Amino acid sequence: MWLKPEEVLLKNALKLWVQERSNQYFVLQRRRGYGEEGGGGLAGLLVGTLDAVLDSTSKVAPFRILHQTPDSQVYWSIACGSSREEITEHWDWLEHNVMKTLSVFDSNEDITSFVQGKIRGLIAEEGKGSFVKEEDPEKFREGLMKFEKCFGLPEQEKLVTYYSCSYWKGRVPCQGWLYLSTNFLSFYSFLLGAEIKLIISWDEISKLEKTSNVILTESIHVCSRGEDHYFSMFLHISETFLLMEQLANYAVRRLFDKETFEDDLVLHDPLQITKRGLESRAHSEQFSAFFRLPKEETLKEVHECFLWVPFSHYNTHGKMCISENYICFASQDGSLCSVIIPLREVTGVDKADPANRGVSVSTKGKTAFRFTEVRDFEQLVAKLRMKCNAASSPQHIINTEVAASSASDSPKDFDAGPSKMGQRDNSKTVSTEALMTVYHPQDAENLDSKMLKEKMKEQSWNILFVERGHGVSMFRTKKTRDLVVRGIPEALRGELWLLFSGAVNDMASNPGYYTELVEKSLGTCTLATDEIERDLRRSLPEHPAFQSDTGISALRRVLTAYAYRNPQIGYCQAMNILTSVLLLYAKEEEAFWLLVAVCERMLPDYFNRRIIGALVDQAVFEELIRVHLPQLTDHMTDMTFFSSVSLSWFLTLFISVLPIESAVNVVDCFFYDGIKAILQLGLAVLEYNMEKLLTCKDDAEAVTVLNRFFDSVTNKDSPLPPTVQQGSNLSDTKSDHPKVDITDLIRESNERYGDIRYEDVESMRCRNRLYVIQTLEATTKQNVLRVVSQDVKFSPSELEELYELFKKEHFLSCYWNVNSPVLQHHDASLPYLDQYRIDCQQFRVLCHLLSPWSHCANRDSLALWTFRLMDESSDCLINFKQFACVLDTMYNGSFTDKLKLLFKLHIPPAFTEVESLSPSKGGDLSKEELIHFSQLSVSSVGDSLESDSLKSSPEKGKGKVDIQAYLKQWQDELLKKEENIKDLPRMNQSQFIQFSKTLYNLFHGDPEEELLYRAIAVVTSLLLKMEEVGRRLQSPTSPVKSPVAVMEVPAEIPRKGQEESSSEQTEGSRTQSLRGNHEWSFAFEQILASLLNEPAFVRFFEKPHDIKVKIESAKNLQLKARTRV
């Protein structure tokens, strides 16, 4: 590797380097201790230790080239190399391209300048585009070289960054370097001859956290496959941990959770990931989540400044965050003041009070926001003016102050085609009114006490709007939260839900989108639409709005439109309950955008097939219970109780457990505070019932206690009529539990647990996500092993190791491919066995590592035929059960089983003629050839039956699933009887020739090789004579050329150490000579009976093989095998 020229004082380096070659202008040196027997003694060990601990390239670069000029004591390092070949190549280039030129210069200074310029030019050319995005390209280049040399990973593995740190081995810290790349966490240390090398895949990490104890003040704890690793003594531990968290999360999403990753263009290409990119991405995600902005928003600038708060007459200190379409502000002085200003609402940006570096932002609502003490305020004003001009283009001129305007204002966008829509039936007409206004209109004349309270609430909000603005750009302060906790008035609920959730921004950016979606989606028939139809009348069935076609049709349209918009989620149970509540208070299109905000931003991954998001938040909830309610955790022997009981709390936001009039107050808080509100309320519920829960003897009793509590929750201020209220329908005689008002419960949860910070919740979510994913993976593994163990003789530990190698091979194909076809086949909704499958190329790698027949000369062909035999569904993929069963036959099968396997490999559908396009490679096949041959279809007995069964087999993971077809397939598998050897088709002449060749290849290198060769010659001759006699008995008059002449070839196959090419040519020519004659063939019983007479054959196939040795070897070589491929 060429290095940026740096001065080296040779006098100080003589003890560390040994000179190997030199000329007038250059010196080639070797690091002392490298390449010497015993490591160069104590001096070599000390040098190695220095190299590992200090930031030096020399540990991984044992050779270097220096530039020198005559009569000078100063040398310049210009190149280094990890091997003699690499450094020699650089040396030769210098001699051929530079040495001749140097003689034309008059002065030493000119020579040095020329050499330095030449080397810098080479570096610039070499790294063009590669390191441009890194902060310090030169230093990163050196780190990359260390990384590549130390760990030998494929070139495609992208190093993101590296840090100096200590790795704790027991109680001893080992100083070294931690490398973070796209797929691995790697550590290298070399201390006094002791080398530590650690490579951990991000997808294997189940725990990643910052910890501290007596010995380690602050360290990073990594748990992988049950092993704990501790890293400490970082210069910037928070930065390091953030990057590790990002990379682990990226790997998990890419490999385990493809459905949410597919739309993520930022991380779709592993080669584009950089440290700076990951950091900015993390900040952008925090920014958009905190302010409830669309996920596409990227944080561009952050300015520390003051915002003038007119109603309080003071400046609040905080940060102004600017993205493509929004200016946001959040205070940092405890006043809980925040503002969101969409650029589409901005009418002007001006300098205000230059002495205080002020920026004034005016909006359509006639509100002016004044920011002061803004650094570079003049440039900021210019940038914002440009942004505002871009945002005010025609498609963005939509006033989204939402709502206090009349109900007829907003639907204009979605009722653009009344004539078109009117011609259709009522089920396709988008409703423009909230269901609550239709079914519970407020009587303005007859106001009872509850309605008076409701009007007072509305008045409080109206005063707030006058003071702090109305709409998306309003000031949000502690007073706003206090009013939300008291419960949002019925008339304002839909508007404020839309505002606080950020759905108002999505709706403003996509006018007419929902109506278009409804037209496209209605009438489609998928698994999601079937499930929606089934659940429609289970959604708030007691509410009159959903006892009529109006409410049911609106619910159908919203759910179907969302399933059409987001097929990865489609429809999940609990979405119907949530959507029905949204429709009560919001117009239909607003309810749709609220559902989008909940499913895609506020509760990420809640409503996918594995409800990962809900499981993650349950794990966060358990963690908070341990911190805030330790006496409860001490009493409960199993924390999974909290998970089972609280799942519905998270999935339905307490709607399924609380009466509707109380549940809507919880939804109010959720839209304002996010998941934090649900966690706080959950803690308050447990604390309220603490005494009763501590006396419970089992889980069932605890569940009863909580259910009775929820039944007793009321909302004394709810203006809903008694016919709709669920809490009021319960008579006091049913429960002796005292009534609890929801407002008091929410207020108490805020007072007791309001100090739980949003940032802490997000950090806990990230940490627990790894644990949840690995727990789900462990469940998948246990189920697969339980099924497979019934069909194989491997021990449970061996089977588990094989599963890990199989799964690892699946992932290795995904690590470095931007669009991996294999990755597309990982579908968590499939049966456990089919979640991980491998293709022919991956199977070949595993076959070479694990098969007892991997020494065979035609091992690639054997792997191909074995794969084709197992690929019963002809989709060019096999699962772990198929893989384990074929290996079990090779290792634990009887003589007959192994011979039957070899026989089946040489007849269709497994067998296909294999000819490498590169004769120089011998029996080896390229990846392209292998994939090509694996996809070839070969007609065989029963093909028509197979194709019929394939047509009728259920389509996995796509569209509508035919349950009946699955049941029939399952029944057929249960009834499948043991294969009878008499049912096997006969083997023809070309197949038998290949079968004989394979046997010769298998015997090569065996201690009884000569004996086995003679035995196969005897068996071959015997079989051919039997076939000839059989033919003559059948037709004694027809002259048939003896097949013995043809099959003399295998008997003549060369012995050890001789070339096989001549025999192959003879084979080919003699086979061709038979094409005009009658075909002859052998049955499996004939071959089996003949081989059983040869003791050498029986001994060879019954010889035991230890798979444990192969497994250990495969663990060490799997990554290297992938690198070679």
PDB file of N, CA and C in Angstrom, residues 167-229:
ATOM      1  N   TYR A 167     -10.018  -4.742  25.947  1.00  0.00           N
ATOM      2  CA  TYR A 167     -10.948  -5.873  26.004  1.00  0.00           C
ATOM      3  C   TYR A 167     -10.617  -6.666  27.263  1.00  0.00           C
ATOM      4  N   TRP A 168     -11.626  -6.922  28.084  1.00  0.00           N
ATOM      5  CA  TRP A 168     -11.395  -7.590  29.363  1.00  0.00           C
ATOM      6  C   TRP A 168     -11.521  -9.091  29.218  1.00  0.00           C
ATOM      7  N   LYS A 169     -10.373  -9.753  29.408  1.00  0.00           N
ATOM      8  CA  LYS A 169     -10.370 -11.214  29.391  1.00  0.00           C
ATOM      9  C   LYS A 169     -10.243 -11.653  30.840  1.00  0.00           C
ATOM     10  N   GLY A 170     -11.381 -11.975  31.462  1.00  0.00           N
ATOM     11  CA  GLY A 170     -11.376 -12.200  32.904  1.00  0.00           C
ATOM     12  C   GLY A 170     -11.201 -10.866  33.600  1.00  0.00           C
ATOM     13  N   ARG A 171     -10.169 -10.762  34.440  1.00  0.00           N
ATOM     14  CA  ARG A 171      -9.911  -9.499  35.140  1.00  0.00           C
ATOM     15  C   ARG A 171      -8.727  -8.766  34.541  1.00  0.00           C
ATOM     16  N   VAL A 172      -8.274  -9.242  33.388  1.00  0.00           N
ATOM     17  CA  VAL A 172      -7.085  -8.637  32.774  1.00  0.00           C
ATOM     18  C   VAL A 172      -7.496  -7.845  31.539  1.00  0.00           C
ATOM     19  N   PRO A 173      -7.176  -6.541  31.479  1.00  0.00           N
ATOM     20  CA  PRO A 173      -7.501  -5.769  30.271  1.00  0.00           C
ATOM     21  C   PRO A 173      -6.427  -5.958  29.197  1.00  0.00           C
ATOM     22  N   CYS A 174      -6.858  -6.150  27.975  1.00  0.00           N
ATOM     23  CA  CYS A 174      -5.932  -6.290  26.845  1.00  0.00           C
ATOM     24  C   CYS A 174      -6.122  -5.085  25.931  1.00  0.00           C
ATOM     25  N   GLN A 175      -5.102  -4.277  25.812  1.00  0.00           N
ATOM     26  CA  GLN A 175      -5.210  -3.075  24.987  1.00  0.00           C
ATOM     27  C   GLN A 175      -5.116  -3.447  23.513  1.00  0.00           C
ATOM     28  N   GLY A 176      -6.011  -2.906  22.706  1.00  0.00           N
ATOM     29  CA  GLY A 176      -5.987  -3.211  21.276  1.00  0.00           C
ATOM     30  C   GLY A 176      -6.909  -2.291  20.510  1.00  0.00           C
ATOM     31  N   TRP A 177      -7.430  -2.794  19.403  1.00  0.00           N
ATOM     32  CA  TRP A 177      -8.244  -1.961  18.502  1.00  0.00           C
ATOM     33  C   TRP A 177      -9.567  -2.633  18.206  1.00  0.00           C
ATOM     34  N   LEU A 178     -10.633  -1.856  18.346  1.00  0.00           N
ATOM     35  CA  LEU A 178     -11.981  -2.330  18.052  1.00  0.00           C
ATOM     36  C   LEU A 178     -12.386  -1.799  16.680  1.00  0.00           C
ATOM     37  N   TYR A 179     -12.752  -2.714  15.783  1.00  0.00           N
ATOM     38  CA  TYR A 179     -13.144  -2.335  14.417  1.00  0.00           C
ATOM     39  C   TYR A 179     -14.638  -2.583  14.239  1.00  0.00           C
ATOM     40  N   LEU A 180     -15.356  -1.567  13.775  1.00  0.00           N
ATOM     41  CA  LEU A 180     -16.788  -1.687  13.528  1.00  0.00           C
ATOM     42  C   LEU A 180     -17.018  -1.659  12.017  1.00  0.00           C
ATOM     43  N   SER A 181     -17.513  -2.758  11.471  1.00  0.00           N
ATOM     44  CA  SER A 181     -17.803  -2.816  10.037  1.00  0.00           C
ATOM     45  C   SER A 181     -19.281  -3.150   9.838  1.00  0.00           C
ATOM     46  N   THR A 182     -19.723  -3.240   8.605  1.00  0.00           N
ATOM     47  CA  THR A 182     -21.161  -3.360   8.345  1.00  0.00           C
ATOM     48  C   THR A 182     -21.754  -4.637   8.926  1.00  0.00           C
ATOM     49  N   ASN A 183     -20.982  -5.719   8.974  1.00  0.00           N
ATOM     50  CA  ASN A 183     -21.541  -6.995   9.433  1.00  0.00           C
ATOM     51  C   ASN A 183     -20.875  -7.569  10.678  1.00  0.00           C
ATOM     52  N   PHE A 184     -19.725  -6.977  11.082  1.00  0.00           N
ATOM     53  CA  PHE A 184     -18.977  -7.566  12.194  1.00  0.00           C
ATOM     54  C   PHE A 184     -18.474  -6.522  13.178  1.00  0.00           C
ATOM     55  N   LEU A 185     -18.385  -6.969  14.435  1.00  0.00           N
ATOM     56  CA  LEU A 185     -17.643  -6.242  15.462  1.00  0.00           C
ATOM     57  C   LEU A 185     -16.362  -7.055  15.661  1.00  0.00           C
ATOM     58  N   SER A 186     -15.203  -6.446  15.429  1.00  0.00           N
ATOM     59  CA  SER A 186     -13.938  -7.191  15.491  1.00  0.00           C
ATOM     60  C   SER A 186     -12.971  -6.501  16.454  1.00  0.00           C
ATOM     61  N   PHE A 187     -12.169  -7.304  17.137  1.00  0.00           N
ATOM     62  CA  PHE A 187     -11.174  -6.759  18.067  1.00  0.00           C
ATOM     63  C   PHE A 187      -9.854  -7.475  17.852  1.00  0.00           C
ATOM     64  N   TYR A 188      -8.742  -6.697  17.887  1.00  0.00           N
ATOM     65  CA  TYR A 188      -7.415  -7.294  17.733  1.00  0.00           C
ATOM     66  C   TYR A 188      -6.466  -6.735  18.787  1.00  0.00           C
ATOM     67  N   SER A 189      -5.735  -7.655  19.413  1.00  0.00           N
ATOM     68  CA  SER A 189      -4.730  -7.247  20.396  1.00  0.00           C
ATOM     69  C   SER A 189      -3.541  -8.188  20.295  1.00  0.00           C
ATOM     70  N   PHE A 190      -2.328  -7.637  20.473  1.00  0.00           N
ATOM     71  CA  PHE A 190      -1.117  -8.450  20.476  1.00  0.00           C
ATOM     72  C   PHE A 190      -0.230  -7.932  21.606  1.00  0.00           C
ATOM     73  N   LEU A 191      -0.110  -8.724  22.671  1.00  0.00           N
ATOM     74  CA  LEU A 191       0.682  -8.316  23.831  1.00  0.00           C
ATOM     75  C   LEU A 191       1.674  -9.408  24.200  1.00  0.00           C
ATOM     76  N   LEU A 192       2.962  -9.101  24.033  1.00  0.00           N
ATOM     77  CA  LEU A 192       4.047 -10.024  24.394  1.00  0.00           C
ATOM     78  C   LEU A 192       3.791 -11.433  23.871  1.00  0.00           C
ATOM     79  N   GLY A 193       3.461 -11.512  22.599  1.00  0.00           N
ATOM     80  CA  GLY A 193       3.300 -12.822  21.960  1.00  0.00           C
ATOM     81  C   GLY A 193       1.905 -13.394  22.059  1.00  0.00           C
ATOM     82  N   ALA A 194       1.071 -12.836  22.938  1.00  0.00           N
ATOM     83  CA  ALA A 194      -0.303 -13.336  23.075  1.00  0.00           C
ATOM     84  C   ALA A 194      -1.221 -12.548  22.148  1.00  0.00           C
ATOM     85  N   GLU A 195      -1.764 -13.227  21.170  1.00  0.00           N
ATOM     86  CA  GLU A 195      -2.630 -12.578  20.191  1.00  0.00           C
ATOM     87  C   GLU A 195      -4.091 -12.868  20.525  1.00  0.00           C
ATOM     88  N   ILE A 196      -4.906 -11.821  20.534  1.00  0.00           N
ATOM     89  CA  ILE A 196      -6.356 -11.986  20.740  1.00  0.00           C
ATOM     90  C   ILE A 196      -7.061 -11.454  19.499  1.00  0.00           C
ATOM     91  N   LYS A 197      -7.865 -12.320  18.906  1.00  0.00           N
ATOM     92  CA  LYS A 197      -8.606 -11.931  17.712  1.00  0.00           C
ATOM     93  C   LYS A 197     -10.060 -12.329  17.920  1.00  0.00           C
ATOM     94  N   LEU A 198     -10.953 -11.368  17.797  1.00  0.00           N
ATOM     95  CA  LEU A 198     -12.366 -11.601  18.087  1.00  0.00           C
ATOM     96  C   LEU A 198     -13.188 -11.095  16.914  1.00  0.00           C
ATOM     97  N   ILE A 199     -14.067 -11.947  16.373  1.00  0.00           N
ATOM     98  CA  ILE A 199     -14.974 -11.520  15.296  1.00  0.00           C
ATOM     99  C   ILE A 199     -16.391 -11.923  15.706  1.00  0.00           C
ATOM    100  N   ILE A 200     -17.268 -10.941  15.889  1.00  0.00           N
ATOM    101  CA  ILE A 200     -18.654 -11.210  16.292  1.00  0.00           C
ATOM    102  C   ILE A 200     -19.585 -10.611  15.240  1.00  0.00           C
ATOM    103  N   SER A 201     -20.480 -11.428  14.714  1.00  0.00           N
ATOM    104  CA  SER A 201     -21.476 -10.909  13.760  1.00  0.00           C
ATOM    105  C   SER A 201     -22.501 -10.074  14.510  1.00  0.00           C
ATOM    106  N   TRP A 202     -22.906  -8.967  13.919  1.00  0.00           N
ATOM    107  CA  TRP A 202     -23.924  -8.135  14.556  1.00  0.00           C
ATOM    108  C   TRP A 202     -25.219  -8.921  14.749  1.00  0.00           C
ATOM    109  N   ASP A 203     -25.518  -9.836  13.827  1.00  0.00           N
ATOM    110  CA  ASP A 203     -26.787 -10.557  13.922  1.00  0.00           C
ATOM    111  C   ASP A 203     -26.802 -11.599  15.041  1.00  0.00           C
ATOM    112  N   GLU A 204     -25.629 -11.826  15.683  1.00  0.00           N
ATOM    113  CA  GLU A 204     -25.577 -12.797  16.784  1.00  0.00           C
ATOM    114  C   GLU A 204     -25.676 -12.113  18.148  1.00  0.00           C
ATOM    115  N   ILE A 205     -25.673 -10.783  18.159  1.00  0.00           N
ATOM    116  CA  ILE A 205     -25.661 -10.052  19.433  1.00  0.00           C
ATOM    117  C   ILE A 205     -27.068  -9.989  20.023  1.00  0.00           C
ATOM    118  N   SER A 206     -27.192 -10.425  21.276  1.00  0.00           N
ATOM    119  CA  SER A 206     -28.491 -10.394  21.950  1.00  0.00           C
ATOM    120  C   SER A 206     -28.562  -9.280  22.994  1.00  0.00           C
ATOM    121  N   LYS A 207     -27.401  -8.749  23.387  1.00  0.00           N
ATOM    122  CA  LYS A 207     -27.405  -7.663  24.366  1.00  0.00           C
ATOM    123  C   LYS A 207     -26.272  -6.699  24.049  1.00  0.00           C
ATOM    124  N   LEU A 208     -26.592  -5.413  24.056  1.00  0.00           N
ATOM    125  CA  LEU A 208     -25.603  -4.369  23.817  1.00  0.00           C
ATOM    126  C   LEU A 208     -25.960  -3.202  24.729  1.00  0.00           C
ATOM    127  N   GLU A 209     -25.116  -2.932  25.724  1.00  0.00           N
ATOM    128  CA  GLU A 209     -25.459  -1.891  26.696  1.00  0.00           C
ATOM    129  C   GLU A 209     -24.213  -1.273  27.301  1.00  0.00           C
ATOM    130  N   LYS A 210     -24.403  -0.053  27.794  1.00  0.00           N
ATOM    131  CA  LYS A 210     -23.331   0.603  28.560  1.00  0.00           C
ATOM    132  C   LYS A 210     -23.490   0.200  30.023  1.00  0.00           C
ATOM    133  N   THR A 211     -22.401  -0.253  30.648  1.00  0.00           N
ATOM    134  CA  THR A 211     -22.477  -0.680  32.046  1.00  0.00           C
ATOM    135  C   THR A 211     -21.341  -0.046  32.834  1.00  0.00           C
ATOM    136  N   SER A 212     -21.419  -0.157  34.153  1.00  0.00           N
ATOM    137  CA  SER A 212     -20.321   0.293  35.013  1.00  0.00           C
ATOM    138  C   SER A 212     -20.349  -0.539  36.286  1.00  0.00           C
ATOM    139  N   ASN A 213     -19.170  -0.846  36.813  1.00  0.00           N
ATOM    140  CA  ASN A 213     -19.061  -1.553  38.089  1.00  0.00           C
ATOM    141  C   ASN A 213     -17.832  -1.054  38.835  1.00  0.00           C
ATOM    142  N   VAL A 214     -17.449  -1.777  39.878  1.00  0.00           N
ATOM    143  CA  VAL A 214     -16.327  -1.310  40.716  1.00  0.00           C
ATOM    144  C   VAL A 214     -15.037  -1.242  39.915  1.00  0.00           C
ATOM    145  N   ILE A 215     -14.787  -2.281  39.115  1.00  0.00           N
ATOM    146  CA  ILE A 215     -13.523  -2.328  38.353  1.00  0.00           C
ATOM    147  C   ILE A 215     -13.593  -1.411  37.142  1.00  0.00           C
ATOM    148  N   LEU A 216     -14.699  -1.516  36.388  1.00  0.00           N
ATOM    149  CA  LEU A 216     -14.843  -0.727  35.161  1.00  0.00           C
ATOM    150  C   LEU A 216     -15.771   0.451  35.433  1.00  0.00           C
ATOM    151  N   THR A 217     -15.231   1.641  35.371  1.00  0.00           N
ATOM    152  CA  THR A 217     -16.076   2.820  35.602  1.00  0.00           C
ATOM    153  C   THR A 217     -17.149   2.922  34.534  1.00  0.00           C
ATOM    154  N   GLU A 218     -16.787   2.706  33.292  1.00  0.00           N
ATOM    155  CA  GLU A 218     -17.756   2.744  32.193  1.00  0.00           C
ATOM    156  C   GLU A 218     -17.263   1.829  31.087  1.00  0.00           C
ATOM    157  N   SER A 219     -18.109   0.899  30.674  1.00  0.00           N
ATOM    158  CA  SER A 219     -17.700  -0.036  29.631  1.00  0.00           C
ATOM    159  C   SER A 219     -18.900  -0.375  28.753  1.00  0.00           C
ATOM    160  N   ILE A 220     -18.618  -1.037  27.631  1.00  0.00           N
ATOM    161  CA  ILE A 220     -19.684  -1.498  26.735  1.00  0.00           C
ATOM    162  C   ILE A 220     -19.750  -3.013  26.839  1.00  0.00           C
ATOM    163  N   HIS A 221     -20.926  -3.509  27.179  1.00  0.00           N
ATOM    164  CA  HIS A 221     -21.143  -4.940  27.369  1.00  0.00           C
ATOM    165  C   HIS A 221     -21.818  -5.514  26.119  1.00  0.00           C
ATOM    166  N   VAL A 222     -21.193  -6.540  25.548  1.00  0.00           N
ATOM    167  CA  VAL A 222     -21.739  -7.204  24.364  1.00  0.00           C
ATOM    168  C   VAL A 222     -21.963  -8.673  24.710  1.00  0.00           C
ATOM    169  N   CYS A 223     -23.178  -9.162  24.487  1.00  0.00           N
ATOM    170  CA  CYS A 223     -23.470 -10.583  24.727  1.00  0.00           C
ATOM    171  C   CYS A 223     -23.802 -11.232  23.391  1.00  0.00           C
ATOM    172  N   SER A 224     -23.057 -12.291  23.060  1.00  0.00           N
ATOM    173  CA  SER A 224     -23.257 -12.986  21.794  1.00  0.00           C
ATOM    174  C   SER A 224     -23.186 -14.484  22.040  1.00  0.00           C
ATOM    175  N   ARG A 225     -24.231 -15.200  21.643  1.00  0.00           N
ATOM    176  CA  ARG A 225     -24.314 -16.655  21.833  1.00  0.00           C
ATOM    177  C   ARG A 225     -24.029 -17.073  23.270  1.00  0.00           C
ATOM    178  N   GLY A 226     -24.532 -16.291  24.202  1.00  0.00           N
ATOM    179  CA  GLY A 226     -24.375 -16.630  25.615  1.00  0.00           C
ATOM    180  C   GLY A 226     -23.052 -16.218  26.225  1.00  0.00           C
ATOM    181  N   GLU A 227     -22.127 -15.674  25.411  1.00  0.00           N
ATOM    182  CA  GLU A 227     -20.820 -15.232  25.927  1.00  0.00           C
ATOM    183  C   GLU A 227     -20.836 -13.722  26.142  1.00  0.00           C
ATOM    184  N   ASP A 228     -20.252 -13.294  27.272  1.00  0.00           N
ATOM    185  CA  ASP A 228     -20.191 -11.861  27.589  1.00  0.00           C
ATOM    186  C   ASP A 228     -18.830 -11.292  27.229  1.00  0.00           C
ATOM    187  N   HIS A 229     -18.836 -10.122  26.609  1.00  0.00           N
ATOM    188  CA  HIS A 229     -17.597  -9.429  26.244  1.00  0.00           C
ATOM    189  C   HIS A 229     -17.691  -7.992  26.752  1.00  0.00           C
TER     190      HIS A 229
END
